[in-house]
Amino acid sequence: MRPETSAIRTRTERTGEKEHSTPLFLTSSFVYDSAEDMAAAFSDDSLDVNIYSRFSNPSVDEFIKKVCLMEGAEDGIATATGMAAVNACFMTFLSAGDHVISASAVFGSTHAILTKYLPKWGIEYSYFDMNKPETIEALVKPNTKLLYVETPSNPGLDIIDMEMVAAICKKHNIIFVVDNCFATPAVQQPIRFGADLVLHSATKFMDGQGRVLGGVVVGKKELVKEMYLYIRNTGPSLSAFNAWILSKSLETLYVRMDKHAQNALHIAKALEHHPALNWVKYPFLPSHPRYDIAVKQMSNGGGILTFELKAGLEGGRKFLNGLKWLSMTNNLGDSRTIASHPASTTHSKLSEAERQAVGITPGLIRLSVGLEHPEDIIEEILQALN
Ligand SMILES: Cc1ncc(COP(=O)(O)O)c(C=O)c1O
């Protein structure tokens, strides 16, 4: 089966009720036929039995299995949020005295883990500039264990050549982790380009309608096994209810991502030469600085675009206040188009220099393009720009 079909047809075994839609296993624990079976479930880790929903649950397993098939991964594990997935990656593979390399352009909370929490536990980090990939290899030390990137990055839409990064990681025996939240497996499969682990905030395009939080990590079996034990013991497991929602949503991920990307490209082209803007950035616009890499790695440009208002910080506030129906919220990857102004909101606590370092200029607007008619979105943006 092709991944598009797997995303629709993969499901838990049909029960005796002969239901067509996949059932929701809303249960905390599971029962045994005998005291011996119960004892075996606890003593033999290789047994494929459900014990407790912090460890495994059929609805969660269905969601994981679909993501594995879509990403081309051997195994996976799901978490309560995207940040739980990011944190579990660091906590599982890094110990005191280790070193991690990361792109500086990463999601704000990932930046907080790297810069505030990991150093507290004796784990050092080095940042590199996504636009200077030639500087990465010089950062490798004997204690470097993990390399982390988002591509495209949030919110700067920076893109990195994953094959090139994977070659460095392989040479130095470093675990290569890619946050694939912006592209989704419908658009890009980092494992094909050499990633060891791929993670997602499933809260975003995977849900696609702004309802639930979730995370997922897929990749090499032996790495996932270690993460499974960390999550099973420390508790940031995905709830069965959220997994059921997310698994149903994956059925439409491919068609949704096609439409998000069609709309985003159309809007990016329509805005590209607007006099109120310095620039428009979208992975599939030839003006994107890494357009060649984007078209190599991605099947479309995804659903996020950014632009810079000439009117700066105050212009950003005015633009948001000028919107009539487009949503003003910090989430992304929704059927409804969302505008956000990182400099006055999500990244307002960073210093000007820190914002500059990750490409957040005062007038930067991030648009998560929804599934509405593109002409309606364009008209709404143009009236706010005016
Ligand atoms: C690229 C990226 N990674 C991780 C996260 C964290 O995900 P969550 O909010 O589900 O914890 C986000 C959230 O916006 C994100 O955009």
mmCIF file of C-alpha atoms and ligand atoms in Angstrom:
data_model
loop_
_atom_site.group_PDB
_atom_site.id
_atom_site.type_symbol
_atom_site.label_atom_id
_atom_site.label_comp_id
_atom_site.label_asym_id
_atom_site.label_seq_id
_atom_site.Cartn_x
_atom_site.Cartn_y
_atom_site.Cartn_z
ATOM 1 C CA MET A 1 0.000 0.000 0.000
ATOM 2 C CA ARG A 2 1.107 3.558 -0.669
ATOM 3 C CA PRO A 3 1.346 5.856 2.405
ATOM 4 C CA GLU A 4 -1.766 7.805 1.297
ATOM 5 C CA THR A 5 -3.775 4.574 1.503
ATOM 6 C CA SER A 6 -2.086 3.401 4.721
ATOM 7 C CA ALA A 7 -3.068 6.702 6.368
ATOM 8 C CA ILE A 8 -6.721 5.849 5.639
ATOM 9 C CA ARG A 9 -6.817 2.060 5.900
ATOM 10 C CA THR A 10 -4.567 1.316 8.933
ATOM 11 C CA ARG A 11 -6.707 0.609 12.004
ATOM 12 C CA THR A 12 -7.036 -1.521 15.120
ATOM 13 C CA GLU A 13 -8.551 -4.929 14.599
ATOM 14 C CA ARG A 14 -12.337 -4.734 14.029
ATOM 15 C CA THR A 15 -14.269 -5.816 17.152
ATOM 16 C CA GLY A 16 -17.240 -8.203 17.266
ATOM 17 C CA GLU A 17 -19.551 -5.185 16.791
ATOM 18 C CA LYS A 18 -18.355 -4.944 13.142
ATOM 19 C CA GLU A 19 -17.906 -1.158 13.382
ATOM 20 C CA HIS A 20 -16.735 0.609 10.211
ATOM 21 C CA SER A 21 -15.043 3.594 11.859
ATOM 22 C CA THR A 22 -12.161 2.819 14.199
ATOM 23 C CA PRO A 23 -13.217 2.426 17.869
ATOM 24 C CA LEU A 24 -11.884 4.519 20.745
ATOM 25 C CA PHE A 25 -10.248 2.487 23.532
ATOM 26 C CA LEU A 26 -10.942 4.885 26.391
ATOM 27 C CA THR A 27 -9.591 2.740 29.215
ATOM 28 C CA SER A 28 -6.815 3.271 31.745
ATOM 29 C CA SER A 29 -5.896 -0.397 32.116
ATOM 30 C CA PHE A 30 -6.465 -3.854 30.608
ATOM 31 C CA VAL A 31 -7.525 -7.169 32.178
ATOM 32 C CA TYR A 32 -5.996 -10.660 32.099
ATOM 33 C CA ASP A 33 -7.520 -14.121 31.809
ATOM 34 C CA SER A 34 -5.425 -15.555 34.650
ATOM 35 C CA ALA A 35 -2.939 -14.706 37.391
ATOM 36 C CA GLU A 36 -0.258 -16.387 35.254
ATOM 37 C CA ASP A 37 -1.035 -14.174 32.233
ATOM 38 C CA MET A 38 -0.896 -11.112 34.463
ATOM 39 C CA ALA A 39 2.450 -12.163 35.950
ATOM 40 C CA ALA A 40 3.839 -12.856 32.452
ATOM 41 C CA ALA A 41 2.723 -9.419 31.205
ATOM 42 C CA PHE A 42 4.885 -7.792 33.869
ATOM 43 C CA SER A 43 7.868 -10.139 33.786
ATOM 44 C CA ASP A 44 8.339 -10.530 30.022
ATOM 45 C CA ASP A 45 8.922 -7.171 28.259
ATOM 46 C CA SER A 46 8.847 -8.813 24.834
ATOM 47 C CA LEU A 47 5.152 -9.805 25.176
ATOM 48 C CA ASP A 48 2.877 -7.703 22.964
ATOM 49 C CA VAL A 49 0.108 -7.136 25.530
ATOM 50 C CA ASN A 50 -1.555 -3.999 26.811
ATOM 51 C CA ILE A 51 -1.091 -3.433 30.545
ATOM 52 C CA TYR A 52 -1.834 0.208 31.285
ATOM 53 C CA SER A 53 -2.493 3.159 28.964
ATOM 54 C CA ARG A 54 0.623 4.986 30.151
ATOM 55 C CA PHE A 55 2.543 2.084 28.522
ATOM 56 C CA SER A 56 0.384 1.338 25.464
ATOM 57 C CA ASN A 57 -3.181 1.612 24.200
ATOM 58 C CA PRO A 58 -4.755 0.344 20.934
ATOM 59 C CA SER A 59 -5.949 3.819 19.857
ATOM 60 C CA VAL A 60 -2.488 5.270 20.497
ATOM 61 C CA ASP A 61 -0.821 2.334 18.723
ATOM 62 C CA GLU A 62 -3.017 2.890 15.669
ATOM 63 C CA PHE A 63 -1.915 6.529 15.466
ATOM 64 C CA ILE A 64 1.776 5.573 15.881
ATOM 65 C CA LYS A 65 1.537 2.845 13.243
ATOM 66 C CA LYS A 66 0.073 5.251 10.692
ATOM 67 C CA VAL A 67 2.809 7.839 11.304
ATOM 68 C CA CYS A 68 5.481 5.110 10.947
ATOM 69 C CA LEU A 69 4.021 4.039 7.589
ATOM 70 C CA MET A 70 3.807 7.641 6.396
ATOM 71 C CA GLU A 71 7.348 8.545 7.515
ATOM 72 C CA GLY A 72 8.907 5.228 6.412
ATOM 73 C CA ALA A 73 9.993 4.518 10.010
ATOM 74 C CA GLU A 74 10.672 1.243 11.805
ATOM 75 C CA ASP A 75 8.911 2.157 15.048
ATOM 76 C CA GLY A 76 7.437 5.039 17.024
ATOM 77 C CA ILE A 77 6.147 6.411 20.295
ATOM 78 C CA ALA A 78 3.461 9.022 20.990
ATOM 79 C CA THR A 79 3.475 11.787 23.600
ATOM 80 C CA ALA A 80 0.995 14.159 25.227
ATOM 81 C CA THR A 81 2.344 17.225 23.379
ATOM 82 C CA GLY A 82 4.972 18.104 20.808
ATOM 83 C CA MET A 83 7.181 19.501 23.584
ATOM 84 C CA ALA A 84 6.968 16.202 25.464
ATOM 85 C CA ALA A 85 8.358 14.546 22.319
ATOM 86 C CA VAL A 86 11.200 17.088 22.043
ATOM 87 C CA ASN A 87 12.034 16.829 25.745
ATOM 88 C CA ALA A 88 11.875 13.009 25.737
ATOM 89 C CA CYS A 89 14.416 12.954 22.887
ATOM 90 C CA PHE A 90 16.875 15.049 24.890
ATOM 91 C CA MET A 91 16.233 13.264 28.202
ATOM 92 C CA THR A 92 16.561 9.772 26.741
ATOM 93 C CA PHE A 93 19.808 10.238 24.858
ATOM 94 C CA LEU A 94 21.723 12.941 26.758
ATOM 95 C CA SER A 95 23.567 12.535 30.076
ATOM 96 C CA ALA A 96 25.613 14.940 32.196
ATOM 97 C CA GLY A 97 28.817 15.743 30.315
ATOM 98 C CA ASP A 98 27.245 15.320 26.850
ATOM 99 C CA HIS A 99 26.997 17.930 24.123
ATOM 100 C CA VAL A 100 24.136 18.652 21.713
ATOM 101 C CA ILE A 101 24.283 20.652 18.472
ATOM 102 C CA SER A 102 21.158 22.452 17.328
ATOM 103 C CA ALA A 103 20.074 24.957 14.730
ATOM 104 C CA SER A 104 19.507 28.289 16.508
ATOM 105 C CA ALA A 105 16.227 28.693 14.600
ATOM 106 C CA VAL A 106 14.076 26.350 16.678
ATOM 107 C CA PHE A 107 10.672 26.676 18.336
ATOM 108 C CA GLY A 108 10.755 28.903 21.467
ATOM 109 C CA SER A 109 10.182 26.132 24.034
ATOM 110 C CA THR A 110 12.838 23.926 22.380
ATOM 111 C CA HIS A 111 15.201 26.905 22.685
ATOM 112 C CA ALA A 112 14.244 27.114 26.411
ATOM 113 C CA ILE A 113 15.077 23.424 27.019
ATOM 114 C CA LEU A 114 18.428 23.760 25.234
ATOM 115 C CA THR A 115 19.524 27.002 26.872
ATOM 116 C CA LYS A 116 17.876 26.908 30.341
ATOM 117 C CA TYR A 117 17.324 23.316 31.413
ATOM 118 C CA LEU A 118 19.984 21.155 29.746
ATOM 119 C CA PRO A 119 22.888 23.285 31.116
ATOM 120 C CA LYS A 120 21.371 22.864 34.631
ATOM 121 C CA TRP A 121 22.004 19.129 34.271
ATOM 122 C CA GLY A 122 25.526 19.515 32.884
ATOM 123 C CA ILE A 123 24.598 19.111 29.215
ATOM 124 C CA GLU A 124 26.136 21.722 26.929
ATOM 125 C CA TYR A 125 24.767 22.941 23.612
ATOM 126 C CA SER A 126 26.110 24.717 20.519
ATOM 127 C CA TYR A 127 23.934 26.606 18.079
ATOM 128 C CA PHE A 128 24.560 26.949 14.352
ATOM 129 C CA ASP A 129 22.999 29.250 11.802
ATOM 130 C CA MET A 130 20.663 27.340 9.423
ATOM 131 C CA ASN A 131 21.931 29.539 6.610
ATOM 132 C CA LYS A 132 25.574 28.612 7.308
ATOM 133 C CA PRO A 133 25.502 24.787 7.247
ATOM 134 C CA GLU A 134 29.228 24.784 6.439
ATOM 135 C CA THR A 135 29.860 25.768 10.099
ATOM 136 C CA ILE A 136 28.247 22.628 11.576
ATOM 137 C CA GLU A 137 31.086 20.138 11.412
ATOM 138 C CA ALA A 138 33.496 22.412 13.293
ATOM 139 C CA LEU A 139 31.087 22.306 16.284
ATOM 140 C CA VAL A 140 31.366 18.518 16.685
ATOM 141 C CA LYS A 141 33.187 17.464 19.884
ATOM 142 C CA PRO A 142 34.077 14.008 21.217
ATOM 143 C CA ASN A 143 31.059 14.240 23.589
ATOM 144 C CA THR A 144 28.510 15.333 20.918
ATOM 145 C CA LYS A 145 25.588 12.899 21.073
ATOM 146 C CA LEU A 146 22.723 14.506 19.205
ATOM 147 C CA LEU A 147 22.059 17.025 16.424
ATOM 148 C CA TYR A 148 18.675 18.734 16.215
ATOM 149 C CA VAL A 149 16.988 20.696 13.405
ATOM 150 C CA GLU A 150 13.578 21.940 12.322
ATOM 151 C CA THR A 151 13.170 22.196 8.564
ATOM 152 C CA PRO A 152 11.337 24.364 7.621
ATOM 153 C CA SER A 153 11.934 26.209 10.903
ATOM 154 C CA ASN A 154 9.351 28.012 13.024
ATOM 155 C CA PRO A 155 8.764 30.864 12.346
ATOM 156 C CA GLY A 156 11.662 31.801 10.027
ATOM 157 C CA LEU A 157 10.998 29.087 7.375
ATOM 158 C CA ASP A 158 14.722 28.368 7.125
ATOM 159 C CA ILE A 159 15.515 25.149 5.296
ATOM 160 C CA ILE A 160 18.535 22.868 5.601
ATOM 161 C CA ASP A 161 19.857 20.101 3.368
ATOM 162 C CA MET A 162 19.102 17.013 5.489
ATOM 163 C CA GLU A 163 21.309 14.711 3.393
ATOM 164 C CA MET A 164 24.290 16.937 4.115
ATOM 165 C CA VAL A 165 23.572 17.061 7.871
ATOM 166 C CA ALA A 166 22.948 13.297 7.978
ATOM 167 C CA ALA A 167 26.379 12.653 6.418
ATOM 168 C CA ILE A 168 28.073 14.670 9.198
ATOM 169 C CA CYS A 169 26.055 12.824 11.867
ATOM 170 C CA LYS A 170 26.886 9.433 10.393
ATOM 171 C CA LYS A 171 30.600 10.262 10.178
ATOM 172 C CA HIS A 172 30.724 11.281 13.857
ATOM 173 C CA ASN A 173 28.196 8.758 15.219
ATOM 174 C CA ILE A 174 25.665 11.430 16.268
ATOM 175 C CA ILE A 175 21.890 10.881 16.518
ATOM 176 C CA PHE A 176 20.199 13.097 13.907
ATOM 177 C CA VAL A 177 16.767 14.361 15.012
ATOM 178 C CA VAL A 178 14.416 16.323 12.729
ATOM 179 C CA ASP A 179 11.314 18.208 13.884
ATOM 180 C CA ASN A 180 9.060 17.681 10.828
ATOM 181 C CA CYS A 181 6.084 19.585 12.232
ATOM 182 C CA PHE A 182 5.871 22.253 9.511
ATOM 183 C CA ALA A 183 6.101 19.895 6.532
ATOM 184 C CA THR A 184 4.356 16.735 7.883
ATOM 185 C CA PRO A 185 5.074 13.309 6.342
ATOM 186 C CA ALA A 186 2.615 14.146 3.554
ATOM 187 C CA VAL A 187 5.181 16.658 2.251
ATOM 188 C CA GLN A 188 8.601 15.480 3.458
ATOM 189 C CA GLN A 189 10.003 12.246 4.951
ATOM 190 C CA PRO A 190 13.311 13.095 6.712
ATOM 191 C CA ILE A 191 14.213 9.399 7.178
ATOM 192 C CA ARG A 192 14.668 9.183 3.391
ATOM 193 C CA PHE A 193 17.381 11.830 3.762
ATOM 194 C CA GLY A 194 19.146 10.126 6.677
ATOM 195 C CA ALA A 195 17.382 11.277 9.876
ATOM 196 C CA ASP A 196 17.523 8.778 12.769
ATOM 197 C CA LEU A 197 14.469 10.155 14.564
ATOM 198 C CA VAL A 198 11.633 12.365 13.295
ATOM 199 C CA LEU A 199 9.302 14.144 15.674
ATOM 200 C CA HIS A 200 6.130 16.167 15.438
ATOM 201 C CA SER A 201 3.881 18.464 17.311
ATOM 202 C CA ALA A 202 0.775 16.537 16.192
ATOM 203 C CA THR A 203 -1.167 19.500 17.596
ATOM 204 C CA LYS A 204 -0.546 21.301 14.305
ATOM 205 C CA PHE A 205 -1.288 19.979 10.778
ATOM 206 C CA MET A 206 -1.735 16.379 11.952
ATOM 207 C CA ASP A 207 -4.811 17.400 13.940
ATOM 208 C CA GLY A 208 -5.511 20.105 11.387
ATOM 209 C CA GLN A 209 -8.498 21.603 13.144
ATOM 210 C CA GLY A 210 -7.002 23.060 16.320
ATOM 211 C CA ARG A 211 -8.661 20.627 18.727
ATOM 212 C CA VAL A 212 -6.141 18.498 20.631
ATOM 213 C CA LEU A 213 -2.509 18.452 21.724
ATOM 214 C CA GLY A 214 -0.204 15.572 20.870
ATOM 215 C CA GLY A 215 3.288 14.545 19.843
ATOM 216 C CA VAL A 216 4.951 11.633 18.095
ATOM 217 C CA VAL A 217 8.520 10.420 17.504
ATOM 218 C CA VAL A 218 9.362 7.782 14.877
ATOM 219 C CA GLY A 219 12.596 6.291 13.590
ATOM 220 C CA LYS A 220 15.147 3.579 14.285
ATOM 221 C CA LYS A 221 13.766 0.717 16.349
ATOM 222 C CA GLU A 222 16.597 0.582 18.896
ATOM 223 C CA LEU A 223 16.345 4.351 19.578
ATOM 224 C CA VAL A 224 12.545 4.278 19.849
ATOM 225 C CA LYS A 225 12.779 1.416 22.348
ATOM 226 C CA GLU A 226 14.896 3.560 24.678
ATOM 227 C CA MET A 227 12.447 6.434 24.327
ATOM 228 C CA TYR A 228 9.503 4.134 24.971
ATOM 229 C CA LEU A 229 10.994 3.140 28.339
ATOM 230 C CA TYR A 230 11.651 6.778 29.253
ATOM 231 C CA ILE A 231 8.065 7.801 28.411
ATOM 232 C CA ARG A 232 6.495 4.731 30.016
ATOM 233 C CA ASN A 233 8.324 5.476 33.268
ATOM 234 C CA THR A 234 8.102 9.257 33.387
ATOM 235 C CA GLY A 235 4.541 9.600 32.076
ATOM 236 C CA PRO A 236 4.110 12.089 29.180
ATOM 237 C CA SER A 237 2.039 9.532 27.231
ATOM 238 C CA LEU A 238 -0.581 10.469 24.629
ATOM 239 C CA SER A 239 -4.192 10.096 25.767
ATOM 240 C CA ALA A 240 -6.333 7.542 23.916
ATOM 241 C CA PHE A 241 -8.936 10.175 23.126
ATOM 242 C CA ASN A 242 -6.406 12.532 21.532
ATOM 243 C CA ALA A 243 -4.839 9.613 19.640
ATOM 244 C CA TRP A 244 -8.241 8.667 18.237
ATOM 245 C CA ILE A 245 -8.818 12.243 17.023
ATOM 246 C CA LEU A 246 -5.310 12.428 15.537
ATOM 247 C CA SER A 247 -5.563 9.051 13.846
ATOM 248 C CA LYS A 248 -8.851 10.024 12.181
ATOM 249 C CA SER A 249 -7.250 13.309 11.100
ATOM 250 C CA LEU A 250 -4.380 11.501 9.368
ATOM 251 C CA GLU A 251 -6.958 10.056 6.944
ATOM 252 C CA THR A 252 -7.230 13.517 5.388
ATOM 253 C CA LEU A 253 -3.662 14.775 5.903
ATOM 254 C CA TYR A 254 -2.527 14.326 2.292
ATOM 255 C CA VAL A 255 -5.506 16.117 0.733
ATOM 256 C CA ARG A 256 -5.380 18.835 3.355
ATOM 257 C CA MET A 257 -1.648 19.464 2.876
ATOM 258 C CA ASP A 258 -2.125 19.697 -0.899
ATOM 259 C CA LYS A 259 -4.797 22.365 -0.445
ATOM 260 C CA HIS A 260 -2.884 24.226 2.317
ATOM 261 C CA ALA A 261 0.123 24.370 -0.029
ATOM 262 C CA GLN A 262 -1.888 25.372 -3.125
ATOM 263 C CA ASN A 263 -3.492 28.213 -1.163
ATOM 264 C CA ALA A 264 -0.191 29.279 0.430
ATOM 265 C CA LEU A 265 1.654 29.422 -2.910
ATOM 266 C CA HIS A 266 -1.193 31.386 -4.499
ATOM 267 C CA ILE A 267 -1.214 33.894 -1.611
ATOM 268 C CA ALA A 268 2.604 34.153 -1.514
ATOM 269 C CA LYS A 269 2.634 35.020 -5.232
ATOM 270 C CA ALA A 270 -0.206 37.530 -4.834
ATOM 271 C CA LEU A 271 1.582 39.352 -1.986
ATOM 272 C CA GLU A 272 5.149 39.087 -3.269
ATOM 273 C CA HIS A 273 5.418 42.593 -4.744
ATOM 274 C CA HIS A 274 3.026 44.430 -2.414
ATOM 275 C CA PRO A 275 4.397 47.946 -1.670
ATOM 276 C CA ALA A 276 3.764 47.620 2.111
ATOM 277 C CA LEU A 277 6.054 44.571 2.340
ATOM 278 C CA ASN A 278 9.825 44.191 2.272
ATOM 279 C CA TRP A 279 9.600 40.529 1.288
ATOM 280 C CA VAL A 280 7.477 37.371 1.286
ATOM 281 C CA LYS A 281 9.046 34.033 2.237
ATOM 282 C CA TYR A 282 7.631 30.663 1.212
ATOM 283 C CA PRO A 283 9.639 27.463 0.539
ATOM 284 C CA PHE A 284 8.283 27.028 -3.002
ATOM 285 C CA LEU A 285 8.826 30.644 -4.107
ATOM 286 C CA PRO A 286 12.002 30.763 -6.239
ATOM 287 C CA SER A 287 13.050 33.796 -4.153
ATOM 288 C CA HIS A 288 13.411 31.565 -1.022
ATOM 289 C CA PRO A 289 17.182 31.425 -0.279
ATOM 290 C CA ARG A 290 17.061 27.598 -0.154
ATOM 291 C CA TYR A 291 14.511 27.039 -2.939
ATOM 292 C CA ASP A 292 16.764 24.394 -4.542
ATOM 293 C CA ILE A 293 16.864 22.366 -1.282
ATOM 294 C CA ALA A 294 13.134 22.882 -0.669
ATOM 295 C CA VAL A 295 12.160 21.380 -4.033
ATOM 296 C CA LYS A 296 14.600 18.507 -3.490
ATOM 297 C CA GLN A 297 13.204 17.558 -0.061
ATOM 298 C CA MET A 298 9.563 18.632 -0.145
ATOM 299 C CA SER A 299 6.707 17.647 -2.471
ATOM 300 C CA ASN A 300 5.080 21.050 -1.949
ATOM 301 C CA GLY A 301 5.853 24.204 0.043
ATOM 302 C CA GLY A 302 3.580 23.431 3.016
ATOM 303 C CA GLY A 303 1.001 25.706 4.613
ATOM 304 C CA ILE A 304 3.099 28.413 6.294
ATOM 305 C CA LEU A 305 4.365 31.651 4.793
ATOM 306 C CA THR A 306 5.891 34.752 6.311
ATOM 307 C CA PHE A 307 6.190 38.351 5.219
ATOM 308 C CA GLU A 308 7.811 41.474 6.589
ATOM 309 C CA LEU A 309 5.883 44.700 6.954
ATOM 310 C CA LYS A 310 7.847 47.833 6.144
ATOM 311 C CA ALA A 311 6.048 49.504 9.085
ATOM 312 C CA GLY A 312 7.875 47.327 11.667
ATOM 313 C CA LEU A 313 6.619 46.499 15.175
ATOM 314 C CA GLU A 314 3.804 49.067 15.256
ATOM 315 C CA GLY A 315 2.817 48.010 11.729
ATOM 316 C CA GLY A 316 2.562 44.401 12.936
ATOM 317 C CA ARG A 317 0.125 45.373 15.686
ATOM 318 C CA LYS A 318 -1.892 47.525 13.292
ATOM 319 C CA PHE A 319 -2.016 44.718 10.738
ATOM 320 C CA LEU A 320 -3.453 42.269 13.313
ATOM 321 C CA ASN A 321 -5.994 44.854 14.460
ATOM 322 C CA GLY A 322 -6.976 45.455 10.832
ATOM 323 C CA LEU A 323 -8.054 41.834 10.331
ATOM 324 C CA LYS A 324 -11.810 41.272 10.177
ATOM 325 C CA TRP A 325 -12.240 37.493 10.252
ATOM 326 C CA LEU A 326 -8.822 35.892 9.941
ATOM 327 C CA SER A 327 -7.850 34.298 13.291
ATOM 328 C CA MET A 328 -5.394 36.034 15.619
ATOM 329 C CA THR A 329 -3.925 33.161 17.626
ATOM 330 C CA ASN A 330 -0.555 31.500 18.194
ATOM 331 C CA ASN A 331 -1.483 28.010 16.947
ATOM 332 C CA LEU A 332 -0.848 26.914 13.370
ATOM 333 C CA GLY A 333 -1.792 24.130 10.990
ATOM 334 C CA ASP A 334 -5.549 24.704 11.194
ATOM 335 C CA SER A 335 -8.267 24.637 8.522
ATOM 336 C CA ARG A 336 -8.776 28.314 9.471
ATOM 337 C CA THR A 337 -6.118 30.821 8.381
ATOM 338 C CA ILE A 338 -4.160 32.255 11.309
ATOM 339 C CA ALA A 339 -1.965 35.350 11.481
ATOM 340 C CA SER A 340 0.576 35.935 14.222
ATOM 341 C CA HIS A 341 3.123 38.635 14.959
ATOM 342 C CA PRO A 342 6.012 36.874 16.767
ATOM 343 C CA ALA A 343 7.896 40.052 17.797
ATOM 344 C CA SER A 344 4.986 41.401 19.900
ATOM 345 C CA THR A 345 3.707 38.017 21.151
ATOM 346 C CA THR A 346 5.440 34.582 21.252
ATOM 347 C CA HIS A 347 8.955 36.055 21.035
ATOM 348 C CA SER A 348 8.385 39.377 22.849
ATOM 349 C CA LYS A 349 10.429 38.240 25.886
ATOM 350 C CA LEU A 350 13.551 37.658 23.773
ATOM 351 C CA SER A 351 16.068 40.467 23.394
ATOM 352 C CA GLU A 352 16.246 42.274 20.052
ATOM 353 C CA ALA A 353 19.569 40.489 19.380
ATOM 354 C CA GLU A 354 18.075 37.054 20.174
ATOM 355 C CA ARG A 355 15.148 37.758 17.849
ATOM 356 C CA GLN A 356 17.489 38.895 15.081
ATOM 357 C CA ALA A 357 19.549 35.713 15.489
ATOM 358 C CA VAL A 358 16.520 33.564 14.665
ATOM 359 C CA GLY A 359 15.233 35.821 11.899
ATOM 360 C CA ILE A 360 12.353 37.427 13.806
ATOM 361 C CA THR A 361 12.297 41.004 12.612
ATOM 362 C CA PRO A 362 9.902 43.605 14.140
ATOM 363 C CA GLY A 363 7.555 43.536 11.144
ATOM 364 C CA LEU A 364 7.490 39.746 10.621
ATOM 365 C CA ILE A 365 4.018 38.226 10.206
ATOM 366 C CA ARG A 366 3.545 34.439 10.149
ATOM 367 C CA LEU A 367 0.562 33.202 8.210
ATOM 368 C CA SER A 368 -0.689 29.657 8.701
ATOM 369 C CA VAL A 369 -2.735 29.338 5.554
ATOM 370 C CA GLY A 370 -6.029 27.515 6.003
ATOM 371 C CA LEU A 371 -8.434 25.794 3.665
ATOM 372 C CA GLU A 372 -10.718 28.758 2.933
ATOM 373 C CA HIS A 373 -11.024 30.072 -0.640
ATOM 374 C CA PRO A 374 -7.647 31.686 -1.424
ATOM 375 C CA GLU A 375 -9.234 34.809 -2.915
ATOM 376 C CA ASP A 376 -11.103 35.443 0.349
ATOM 377 C CA ILE A 377 -7.830 35.150 2.288
ATOM 378 C CA ILE A 378 -6.054 37.508 -0.118
ATOM 379 C CA GLU A 379 -8.854 40.104 0.071
ATOM 380 C CA GLU A 380 -8.786 39.946 3.886
ATOM 381 C CA ILE A 381 -4.998 40.436 4.002
ATOM 382 C CA LEU A 382 -5.040 43.242 1.438
ATOM 383 C CA GLN A 383 -7.685 45.217 3.328
ATOM 384 C CA ALA A 384 -5.655 44.852 6.559
ATOM 385 C CA LEU A 385 -2.464 45.948 4.747
ATOM 386 C CA ASN A 386 -4.306 48.972 3.374
HETATM 387 C C1 LIG B 1 8.093 23.295 15.224
HETATM 388 C C2 LIG B 1 7.422 23.004 16.529
HETATM 389 N N1 LIG B 1 7.902 22.024 17.321
HETATM 390 C C3 LIG B 1 7.338 21.743 18.513
HETATM 391 C C4 LIG B 1 6.246 22.447 18.974
HETATM 392 C C5 LIG B 1 5.647 22.113 20.314
HETATM 393 O O1 LIG B 1 4.454 21.430 20.173
HETATM 394 P P1 LIG B 1 3.263 21.423 21.253
HETATM 395 O O2 LIG B 1 2.710 22.802 21.303
HETATM 396 O O3 LIG B 1 2.326 20.380 20.726
HETATM 397 O O4 LIG B 1 3.878 21.023 22.570
HETATM 398 C C6 LIG B 1 5.704 23.466 18.184
HETATM 399 C C7 LIG B 1 4.535 24.234 18.646
HETATM 400 O O5 LIG B 1 4.175 25.248 18.086
HETATM 401 C C8 LIG B 1 6.308 23.742 16.923
HETATM 402 O O6 LIG B 1 5.826 24.707 16.121
#
